[in-house]
PDB file of C-alpha atoms in Angstrom:
ATOM      1  CA  MET W   1     248.540 -84.905 114.657  1.00 53.00           C
ATOM      2  CA  GLU W   2     247.034 -81.445 115.059  1.00 58.00           C
ATOM      3  CA  LEU W   3     245.717 -80.468 118.453  1.00 53.00           C
ATOM      4  CA  SER W   4     242.169 -80.176 117.090  1.00 72.00           C
ATOM      5  CA  SER W   5     242.272 -83.716 115.672  1.00 75.00           C
ATOM      6  CA  LEU W   6     243.707 -85.031 118.929  1.00 82.00           C
ATOM      7  CA  ALA W   7     240.888 -83.348 120.841  1.00 86.00           C
ATOM      8  CA  LEU W   8     238.304 -84.948 118.541  1.00 87.00           C
ATOM      9  CA  VAL W   9     239.790 -88.404 119.119  1.00 90.00           C
ATOM     10  CA  LEU W  10     239.703 -87.916 122.878  1.00 91.00           C
ATOM     11  CA  VAL W  11     236.152 -86.546 122.835  1.00 92.00           C
ATOM     12  CA  GLY W  12     234.891 -89.378 120.617  1.00 92.00           C
ATOM     13  CA  THR W  13     236.476 -92.181 122.614  1.00 94.00           C
ATOM     14  CA  GLY W  14     235.694 -90.413 125.885  1.00 95.00           C
ATOM     15  CA  PHE W  15     232.024 -90.447 124.928  1.00 95.00           C
ATOM     16  CA  THR W  16     232.038 -94.230 124.418  1.00 95.00           C
ATOM     17  CA  PHE W  17     233.880 -94.653 127.716  1.00 96.00           C
ATOM     18  CA  LEU W  18     231.247 -92.501 129.440  1.00 96.00           C
ATOM     19  CA  ALA W  19     228.528 -94.768 128.047  1.00 96.00           C
ATOM     20  CA  THR W  20     230.270 -97.781 129.585  1.00 95.00           C
ATOM     21  CA  ALA W  21     230.496 -95.974 132.922  1.00 96.00           C
ATOM     22  CA  LEU W  22     226.800 -95.025 132.811  1.00 96.00           C
ATOM     23  CA  GLY W  23     225.895 -98.622 132.059  1.00 94.00           C
ATOM     24  CA  SER W  24     228.019 -99.769 134.971  1.00 94.00           C
ATOM     25  CA  ALA W  25     226.087 -97.375 137.203  1.00 95.00           C
ATOM     26  CA  MET W  26     223.011 -99.563 136.721  1.00 93.00           C
ATOM     27  CA  VAL W  27     224.400-101.647 139.577  1.00 92.00           C
ATOM     28  CA  TYR W  28     223.034 -98.945 141.907  1.00 92.00           C
ATOM     29  CA  PHE W  29     219.507 -99.244 140.513  1.00 89.00           C
ATOM     30  CA  VAL W  30     219.090-102.918 139.602  1.00 81.00           C
ATOM     31  CA  LYS W  31     218.813-105.283 142.552  1.00 71.00           C
ATOM     32  CA  ASP W  32     219.107-108.515 140.597  1.00 64.00           C
ATOM     33  CA  THR W  33     220.773-109.498 137.335  1.00 65.00           C
ATOM     34  CA  VAL W  34     218.848-108.824 134.133  1.00 68.00           C
ATOM     35  CA  SER W  35     216.798-111.619 132.619  1.00 77.00           C
ATOM     36  CA  GLU W  36     218.527-114.049 130.267  1.00 79.00           C
ATOM     37  CA  SER W  37     216.244-112.985 127.429  1.00 82.00           C
ATOM     38  CA  LEU W  38     217.131-109.308 127.839  1.00 82.00           C
ATOM     39  CA  GLU W  39     220.823-110.136 128.181  1.00 83.00           C
ATOM     40  CA  ARG W  40     220.720-112.072 124.896  1.00 87.00           C
ATOM     41  CA  ALA W  41     219.016-109.106 123.242  1.00 89.00           C
ATOM     42  CA  PHE W  42     221.747-106.751 124.482  1.00 88.00           C
ATOM     43  CA  LEU W  43     224.510-109.070 123.288  1.00 88.00           C
ATOM     44  CA  GLY W  44     222.846-109.419 119.906  1.00 91.00           C
ATOM     45  CA  PHE W  45     222.429-105.652 119.625  1.00 93.00           C
ATOM     46  CA  ALA W  46     226.148-105.148 120.321  1.00 92.00           C
ATOM     47  CA  ALA W  47     226.996-107.755 117.683  1.00 93.00           C
ATOM     48  CA  GLY W  48     224.789-106.079 115.075  1.00 95.00           C
ATOM     49  CA  VAL W  49     226.287-102.650 115.746  1.00 95.00           C
ATOM     50  CA  MET W  50     229.827-103.992 115.455  1.00 94.00           C
ATOM     51  CA  ILE W  51     229.119-105.847 112.198  1.00 95.00           C
ATOM     52  CA  ALA W  52     227.597-102.779 110.538  1.00 95.00           C
ATOM     53  CA  ALA W  53     230.340-100.498 111.875  1.00 93.00           C
ATOM     54  CA  SER W  54     233.014-102.860 110.556  1.00 94.00           C
ATOM     55  CA  VAL W  55     231.596-102.578 107.039  1.00 94.00           C
ATOM     56  CA  TRP W  56     230.416 -98.978 106.665  1.00 91.00           C
ATOM     57  CA  SER W  57     232.703 -97.178 109.114  1.00 90.00           C
ATOM     58  CA  LEU W  58     235.912 -99.182 108.700  1.00 92.00           C
ATOM     59  CA  LEU W  59     236.276-101.482 105.673  1.00 94.00           C
ATOM     60  CA  ILE W  60     234.710 -99.204 103.059  1.00 92.00           C
ATOM     61  CA  PRO W  61     236.720 -96.158 104.263  1.00 90.00           C
ATOM     62  CA  ALA W  62     239.847 -98.371 104.341  1.00 91.00           C
ATOM     63  CA  ILE W  63     239.365 -99.294 100.683  1.00 93.00           C
ATOM     64  CA  GLU W  64     238.652 -95.686  99.705  1.00 90.00           C
ATOM     65  CA  SER W  65     241.643 -94.396 101.671  1.00 87.00           C
ATOM     66  CA  ALA W  66     243.963 -96.918  99.992  1.00 90.00           C
ATOM     67  CA  GLU W  67     242.658 -95.975  96.541  1.00 90.00           C
ATOM     68  CA  GLN W  68     243.269 -92.294  97.307  1.00 86.00           C
ATOM     69  CA  GLN W  69     246.889 -93.257  97.998  1.00 84.00           C
ATOM     70  CA  GLY W  70     247.095 -94.906  94.572  1.00 85.00           C
ATOM     71  CA  LYS W  71     247.019 -98.458  95.932  1.00 85.00           C
ATOM     72  CA  THR W  72     244.844-101.467  95.178  1.00 85.00           C
ATOM     73  CA  GLY W  73     242.001-100.833  97.588  1.00 84.00           C
ATOM     74  CA  TRP W  74     241.113-104.373  98.594  1.00 90.00           C
ATOM     75  CA  LEU W  75     244.664-105.489  99.411  1.00 92.00           C
ATOM     76  CA  PRO W  76     245.360-103.490 102.603  1.00 92.00           C
ATOM     77  CA  ALA W  77     241.705-103.939 103.593  1.00 94.00           C
ATOM     78  CA  ALA W  78     241.917-107.715 103.339  1.00 96.00           C
ATOM     79  CA  ALA W  79     245.354-107.983 104.924  1.00 96.00           C
ATOM     80  CA  GLY W  80     244.527-105.606 107.790  1.00 95.00           C
ATOM     81  CA  PHE W  81     241.263-107.444 108.411  1.00 97.00           C
ATOM     82  CA  ALA W  82     243.120-110.767 108.691  1.00 97.00           C
ATOM     83  CA  PHE W  83     245.757-109.304 111.009  1.00 96.00           C
ATOM     84  CA  GLY W  84     243.067-107.807 113.246  1.00 95.00           C
ATOM     85  CA  GLY W  85     241.346-111.153 113.645  1.00 95.00           C
ATOM     86  CA  LEU W  86     244.642-112.941 114.318  1.00 96.00           C
ATOM     87  CA  PHE W  87     245.644-110.318 116.897  1.00 94.00           C
ATOM     88  CA  LEU W  88     242.405-110.755 118.871  1.00 93.00           C
ATOM     89  CA  MET W  89     242.699-114.525 118.572  1.00 92.00           C
ATOM     90  CA  LEU W  90     246.195-114.315 120.076  1.00 93.00           C
ATOM     91  CA  LEU W  91     244.994-112.102 122.931  1.00 90.00           C
ATOM     92  CA  ASP W  92     242.066-114.450 123.491  1.00 87.00           C
ATOM     93  CA  ARG W  93     244.429-117.405 123.786  1.00 88.00           C
ATOM     94  CA  LEU W  94     247.001-115.682 126.012  1.00 87.00           C
ATOM     95  CA  LEU W  95     245.171-113.227 128.299  1.00 87.00           C
ATOM     96  CA  PRO W  96     243.391-114.887 131.238  1.00 86.00           C
ATOM     97  CA  HIS W  97     239.736-113.812 131.210  1.00 80.00           C
ATOM     98  CA  LEU W  98     236.341-115.039 132.293  1.00 80.00           C
ATOM     99  CA  HIS W  99     233.029-114.362 130.579  1.00 74.00           C
ATOM    100  CA  PRO W 100     229.970-113.547 132.721  1.00 69.00           C
ATOM    101  CA  GLY W 101     227.970-116.683 133.438  1.00 66.00           C
ATOM    102  CA  SER W 102     230.908-118.973 132.729  1.00 72.00           C
ATOM    103  CA  GLU W 103     232.722-121.095 135.286  1.00 71.00           C
ATOM    104  CA  ASP W 104     235.846-121.822 133.246  1.00 77.00           C
ATOM    105  CA  ALA W 105     238.407-119.125 132.499  1.00 79.00           C
ATOM    106  CA  GLU W 106     240.028-118.789 129.097  1.00 82.00           C
ATOM    107  CA  GLY W 107     243.606-117.920 128.192  1.00 82.00           C
ATOM    108  CA  LEU W 108     246.748-119.024 129.976  1.00 81.00           C
ATOM    109  CA  PRO W 109     246.377-120.575 133.452  1.00 84.00           C
ATOM    110  CA  SER W 110     246.339-117.888 136.104  1.00 81.00           C
ATOM    111  CA  SER W 111     245.786-117.368 139.818  1.00 80.00           C
ATOM    112  CA  TRP W 112     244.048-114.040 139.196  1.00 82.00           C
ATOM    113  CA  LYS W 113     240.735-113.384 140.940  1.00 84.00           C
ATOM    114  CA  ARG W 114     237.508-114.139 139.101  1.00 81.00           C
ATOM    115  CA  THR W 115     236.553-110.469 139.309  1.00 82.00           C
ATOM    116  CA  THR W 116     239.780-109.423 137.579  1.00 84.00           C
ATOM    117  CA  MET W 117     239.245-111.902 134.766  1.00 85.00           C
ATOM    118  CA  LEU W 118     235.613-110.789 134.347  1.00 82.00           C
ATOM    119  CA  VAL W 119     236.797-107.222 133.778  1.00 85.00           C
ATOM    120  CA  LEU W 120     239.474-108.364 131.328  1.00 86.00           C
ATOM    121  CA  ALA W 121     236.898-110.223 129.235  1.00 83.00           C
ATOM    122  CA  VAL W 122     235.026-106.974 128.491  1.00 82.00           C
ATOM    123  CA  THR W 123     238.294-105.043 128.131  1.00 85.00           C
ATOM    124  CA  LEU W 124     239.181-107.316 125.195  1.00 84.00           C
ATOM    125  CA  HIS W 125     236.018-106.145 123.410  1.00 80.00           C
ATOM    126  CA  ASN W 126     236.806-102.494 124.024  1.00 89.00           C
ATOM    127  CA  ILE W 127     240.274-102.468 122.441  1.00 91.00           C
ATOM    128  CA  PRO W 128     239.082-102.681 118.810  1.00 91.00           C
ATOM    129  CA  GLU W 129     236.062-100.493 119.565  1.00 92.00           C
ATOM    130  CA  GLY W 130     238.260 -97.701 120.917  1.00 93.00           C
ATOM    131  CA  MET W 131     240.675 -98.034 118.013  1.00 92.00           C
ATOM    132  CA  ALA W 132     237.811 -97.861 115.508  1.00 92.00           C
ATOM    133  CA  VAL W 133     236.383 -94.646 116.987  1.00 93.00           C
ATOM    134  CA  GLY W 134     239.807 -93.023 117.365  1.00 91.00           C
ATOM    135  CA  LEU W 135     240.760 -93.814 113.767  1.00 89.00           C
ATOM    136  CA  ALA W 136     237.440 -92.514 112.453  1.00 88.00           C
ATOM    137  CA  PHE W 137     237.914 -89.146 114.151  1.00 88.00           C
ATOM    138  CA  ALA W 138     241.558 -88.960 113.069  1.00 84.00           C
ATOM    139  CA  LEU W 139     240.581 -89.722 109.473  1.00 80.00           C
ATOM    140  CA  ALA W 140     237.727 -87.207 109.542  1.00 79.00           C
ATOM    141  CA  GLY W 141     240.266 -84.446 110.135  1.00 66.00           C
ATOM    142  CA  ALA W 142     242.256 -85.249 106.992  1.00 64.00           C
ATOM    143  CA  ASP W 143     241.747 -83.436 103.664  1.00 55.00           C
ATOM    144  CA  GLY W 144     239.568 -85.370 101.239  1.00 55.00           C
ATOM    145  CA  ALA W 145     239.010 -88.094 103.830  1.00 58.00           C
ATOM    146  CA  PRO W 146     236.499 -90.886 103.072  1.00 57.00           C
ATOM    147  CA  VAL W 147     235.070 -90.450 106.597  1.00 63.00           C
ATOM    148  CA  SER W 148     233.264 -87.219 107.491  1.00 74.00           C
ATOM    149  CA  LEU W 149     233.095 -85.778 110.980  1.00 81.00           C
ATOM    150  CA  ALA W 150     229.398 -86.670 111.034  1.00 84.00           C
ATOM    151  CA  GLY W 151     230.311 -90.247 110.107  1.00 83.00           C
ATOM    152  CA  ALA W 152     232.809 -90.425 112.967  1.00 87.00           C
ATOM    153  CA  VAL W 153     230.156 -89.066 115.332  1.00 90.00           C
ATOM    154  CA  ALA W 154     227.728 -91.723 114.071  1.00 90.00           C
ATOM    155  CA  LEU W 155     230.273 -94.450 114.814  1.00 91.00           C
ATOM    156  CA  SER W 156     230.913 -93.051 118.285  1.00 93.00           C
ATOM    157  CA  LEU W 157     227.171 -92.901 118.959  1.00 93.00           C
ATOM    158  CA  GLY W 158     226.651 -96.466 117.746  1.00 92.00           C
ATOM    159  CA  MET W 159     229.453 -97.761 119.946  1.00 94.00           C
ATOM    160  CA  ALA W 160     228.094 -95.812 122.903  1.00 94.00           C
ATOM    161  CA  LEU W 161     224.652 -97.363 122.430  1.00 92.00           C
ATOM    162  CA  GLN W 162     226.066-100.859 122.735  1.00 90.00           C
ATOM    163  CA  ASN W 163     228.553 -99.907 125.463  1.00 92.00           C
ATOM    164  CA  PHE W 164     225.779 -98.906 127.852  1.00 93.00           C
ATOM    165  CA  PRO W 165     224.336-102.435 128.279  1.00 88.00           C
ATOM    166  CA  GLU W 166     227.881-103.800 128.110  1.00 86.00           C
ATOM    167  CA  GLY W 167     228.801-101.753 131.176  1.00 89.00           C
ATOM    168  CA  ALA W 168     225.833-103.182 133.052  1.00 89.00           C
ATOM    169  CA  ALA W 169     226.751-106.661 131.840  1.00 83.00           C
ATOM    170  CA  ILE W 170     230.037-106.443 133.739  1.00 85.00           C
ATOM    171  CA  SER W 171     229.064-104.493 136.890  1.00 90.00           C
ATOM    172  CA  LEU W 172     226.017-106.663 137.708  1.00 88.00           C
ATOM    173  CA  PRO W 173     227.940-109.983 137.594  1.00 85.00           C
ATOM    174  CA  LEU W 174     230.670-108.391 139.711  1.00 87.00           C
ATOM    175  CA  ARG W 175     228.027-107.479 142.277  1.00 88.00           C
ATOM    176  CA  LYS W 176     226.801-111.066 142.139  1.00 84.00           C
ATOM    177  CA  GLU W 177     230.373-112.218 142.850  1.00 83.00           C
ATOM    178  CA  GLY W 178     230.176-110.397 146.194  1.00 85.00           C
ATOM    179  CA  LEU W 179     231.743-107.011 145.437  1.00 88.00           C
ATOM    180  CA  SER W 180     230.180-103.848 146.812  1.00 91.00           C
ATOM    181  CA  ARG W 181     228.096-101.719 144.461  1.00 93.00           C
ATOM    182  CA  THR W 182     230.786 -99.042 144.387  1.00 94.00           C
ATOM    183  CA  ARG W 183     233.580-101.474 143.515  1.00 93.00           C
ATOM    184  CA  SER W 184     231.370-103.176 140.934  1.00 92.00           C
ATOM    185  CA  PHE W 185     230.695 -99.817 139.314  1.00 95.00           C
ATOM    186  CA  PHE W 186     234.358 -98.826 139.426  1.00 94.00           C
ATOM    187  CA  TYR W 187     235.619-102.028 137.790  1.00 92.00           C
ATOM    188  CA  GLY W 188     232.818-101.969 135.225  1.00 91.00           C
ATOM    189  CA  ALA W 189     233.688 -98.406 134.258  1.00 93.00           C
ATOM    190  CA  LEU W 190     237.391 -99.258 134.272  1.00 91.00           C
ATOM    191  CA  SER W 191     236.827-101.893 131.580  1.00 89.00           C
ATOM    192  CA  GLY W 192     235.930 -99.049 129.211  1.00 92.00           C
ATOM    193  CA  ALA W 193     238.982 -96.935 130.040  1.00 92.00           C
ATOM    194  CA  VAL W 194     240.980 -98.831 127.439  1.00 92.00           C
ATOM    195  CA  GLU W 195     238.907 -97.241 124.649  1.00 94.00           C
ATOM    196  CA  PRO W 196     240.460 -93.737 124.807  1.00 95.00           C
ATOM    197  CA  ILE W 197     243.903 -95.348 125.137  1.00 94.00           C
ATOM    198  CA  ALA W 198     243.413 -97.653 122.140  1.00 93.00           C
ATOM    199  CA  GLY W 199     241.828 -94.862 120.114  1.00 92.00           C
ATOM    200  CA  LEU W 200     244.646 -92.432 120.789  1.00 92.00           C
ATOM    201  CA  CYS W 201     247.374 -94.992 120.080  1.00 90.00           C
ATOM    202  CA  GLY W 202     245.745 -96.045 116.821  1.00 84.00           C
ATOM    203  CA  ALA W 203     245.233 -92.470 115.664  1.00 85.00           C
ATOM    204  CA  LEU W 204     248.800 -91.431 116.494  1.00 86.00           C
ATOM    205  CA  LEU W 205     250.205 -94.465 114.696  1.00 82.00           C
ATOM    206  CA  ALA W 206     248.054 -93.903 111.609  1.00 76.00           C
ATOM    207  CA  VAL W 207     248.977 -90.221 111.352  1.00 73.00           C
ATOM    208  CA  GLY W 208     252.642 -90.796 112.199  1.00 72.00           C
ATOM    209  CA  VAL W 209     253.252 -93.530 109.610  1.00 69.00           C
ATOM    210  CA  ALA W 210     252.218 -92.543 106.087  1.00 61.00           C
ATOM    211  CA  GLY W 211     249.940 -95.044 104.394  1.00 79.00           C
ATOM    212  CA  PHE W 212     249.022 -96.880 107.613  1.00 85.00           C
ATOM    213  CA  MET W 213     245.452 -95.648 107.857  1.00 86.00           C
ATOM    214  CA  PRO W 214     243.838 -98.251 105.514  1.00 90.00           C
ATOM    215  CA  TRP W 215     245.629-101.052 107.338  1.00 92.00           C
ATOM    216  CA  LEU W 216     244.590 -99.853 110.775  1.00 91.00           C
ATOM    217  CA  LEU W 217     240.966 -99.247 109.799  1.00 92.00           C
ATOM    218  CA  SER W 218     240.638-102.787 108.458  1.00 95.00           C
ATOM    219  CA  PHE W 219     242.648-104.124 111.417  1.00 94.00           C
ATOM    220  CA  ALA W 220     240.020-102.689 113.775  1.00 94.00           C
ATOM    221  CA  ALA W 221     237.281-104.218 111.600  1.00 95.00           C
ATOM    222  CA  GLY W 222     238.874-107.670 111.723  1.00 96.00           C
ATOM    223  CA  ALA W 223     239.311-107.453 115.486  1.00 94.00           C
ATOM    224  CA  MET W 224     235.667-106.476 115.984  1.00 94.00           C
ATOM    225  CA  ILE W 225     234.339-109.216 113.712  1.00 96.00           C
ATOM    226  CA  TYR W 226     236.428-111.733 115.673  1.00 95.00           C
ATOM    227  CA  VAL W 227     234.757-110.588 118.905  1.00 92.00           C
ATOM    228  CA  VAL W 228     231.330-110.833 117.274  1.00 93.00           C
ATOM    229  CA  VAL W 229     231.796-114.339 115.895  1.00 92.00           C
ATOM    230  CA  GLU W 230     233.814-115.776 118.771  1.00 89.00           C
ATOM    231  CA  GLU W 231     231.852-114.392 121.701  1.00 86.00           C
ATOM    232  CA  LEU W 232     228.863-112.113 121.189  1.00 88.00           C
ATOM    233  CA  ILE W 233     226.726-114.141 118.781  1.00 89.00           C
ATOM    234  CA  PRO W 234     227.323-117.503 120.538  1.00 86.00           C
ATOM    235  CA  GLU W 235     226.447-115.928 123.903  1.00 83.00           C
ATOM    236  CA  ALA W 236     223.387-114.227 122.388  1.00 83.00           C
ATOM    237  CA  HIS W 237     222.058-117.605 121.242  1.00 80.00           C
ATOM    238  CA  LEU W 238     222.470-119.663 124.384  1.00 68.00           C
ATOM    239  CA  GLY W 239     219.359-121.514 125.502  1.00 63.00           C
ATOM    240  CA  GLU W 240     216.464-123.112 123.692  1.00 63.00           C
ATOM    241  CA  HIS W 241     214.922-119.942 122.311  1.00 66.00           C
ATOM    242  CA  SER W 242     217.328-117.484 120.719  1.00 76.00           C
ATOM    243  CA  HIS W 243     214.871-115.210 118.928  1.00 86.00           C
ATOM    244  CA  THR W 244     215.679-112.281 121.203  1.00 89.00           C
ATOM    245  CA  GLY W 245     219.374-112.606 120.360  1.00 89.00           C
ATOM    246  CA  THR W 246     218.616-112.736 116.642  1.00 91.00           C
ATOM    247  CA  ALA W 247     216.290-109.729 116.903  1.00 92.00           C
ATOM    248  CA  GLY W 248     219.019-107.866 118.794  1.00 92.00           C
ATOM    249  CA  VAL W 249     221.546-108.524 116.012  1.00 93.00           C
ATOM    250  CA  MET W 250     219.099-107.331 113.353  1.00 95.00           C
ATOM    251  CA  LEU W 251     218.192-104.196 115.328  1.00 95.00           C
ATOM    252  CA  GLY W 252     221.816-103.326 116.131  1.00 95.00           C
ATOM    253  CA  PHE W 253     222.842-103.732 112.490  1.00 96.00           C
ATOM    254  CA  LEU W 254     219.907-101.610 111.326  1.00 96.00           C
ATOM    255  CA  VAL W 255     220.569 -98.821 113.840  1.00 94.00           C
ATOM    256  CA  MET W 256     224.287 -98.602 113.006  1.00 94.00           C
ATOM    257  CA  MET W 257     223.652 -98.773 109.255  1.00 93.00           C
ATOM    258  CA  VAL W 258     221.096 -95.950 109.420  1.00 93.00           C
ATOM    259  CA  LEU W 259     223.348 -93.837 111.645  1.00 90.00           C
ATOM    260  CA  ASP W 260     226.317 -94.250 109.341  1.00 87.00           C
ATOM    261  CA  ILE W 261     224.456 -93.618 106.096  1.00 85.00           C
ATOM    262  CA  ALA W 262     222.232 -90.806 107.403  1.00 83.00           C
ATOM    263  CA  LEU W 263     225.004 -88.951 109.233  1.00 79.00           C
ATOM    264  CA  GLY W 264     228.026 -90.062 107.201  1.00 65.00           C
TER     265      GLY W 264
END
C-alpha cells in the first residue's frame, strides 16, 4: 500500500476514533445518565447509519469491485456477507462482554470486572466499523475504484456521527459503576481505539492479497448488520413506547444515504 493511501486510512479511522473520544468526554459535562428515550434514539440512529453504510458504502462497491475483476459480482458479496455475520456471532459467543443496562454478561464465563466487559461490548461494535472505513479509504486510492475519496469521507463522517453518542453510552455507565470521570472517559475512548487497528489491518490485507477487496467489503457489511440486528435494534426498542428508537433508525438511515449519494 502506498504511503498516501496508508495515511488516508489512518486519518479516516482516526477521525471516527476521535468522535468516540469526544462522546466519552460527555462524562465531564453530564451529571446523570441520559434519558431512556434519548438513549433509544441514539441506538436507533447508529443502527440506521450502519444499515445504510452496509448497502451503499460496502455491498454495492463489493459487487462493482468483483465485476471489475471479471467475477460474478454477487458471489463474493454474498459469501463475504455471510462470513462477516458468522465471525461476529462467534466473537459474541466467545468474548465475555456486558451491555450497558444489563445485569447478565454474555460470552464465555469470566471473572473479569464489569467495567472491562462493558468496554468490550462497545469494542465489538467498533471492529467492523473500523474495517469498513479503512477499506473504503484503501479502495478510494485504487485506479477505477467503485468508491471515491468523497464517498470514503462520507462513510467516515457517518460513522463518526454515530460514534459520538456511542462514546457517551459507554463512559456514562462506567461512571455509574463507580469509576472516576477521568477513568470513565479513558475507557470509553479506548473502546474506539480498535477502529484504526481494524481499518489498517483490513486495508493491508485487501491490498496485499489480490482479489480480496470484494470479500472484505462485504465481510464488514455482514459484521455490521449482525451488530444492528443482534444488539442495536433490540436495545433501541426496549420499553413500552419505541417510537424514538424507530425514528432514530429512520433518521440514521436517511442521513447516511444522503451523505453517501451526495458525496459519493
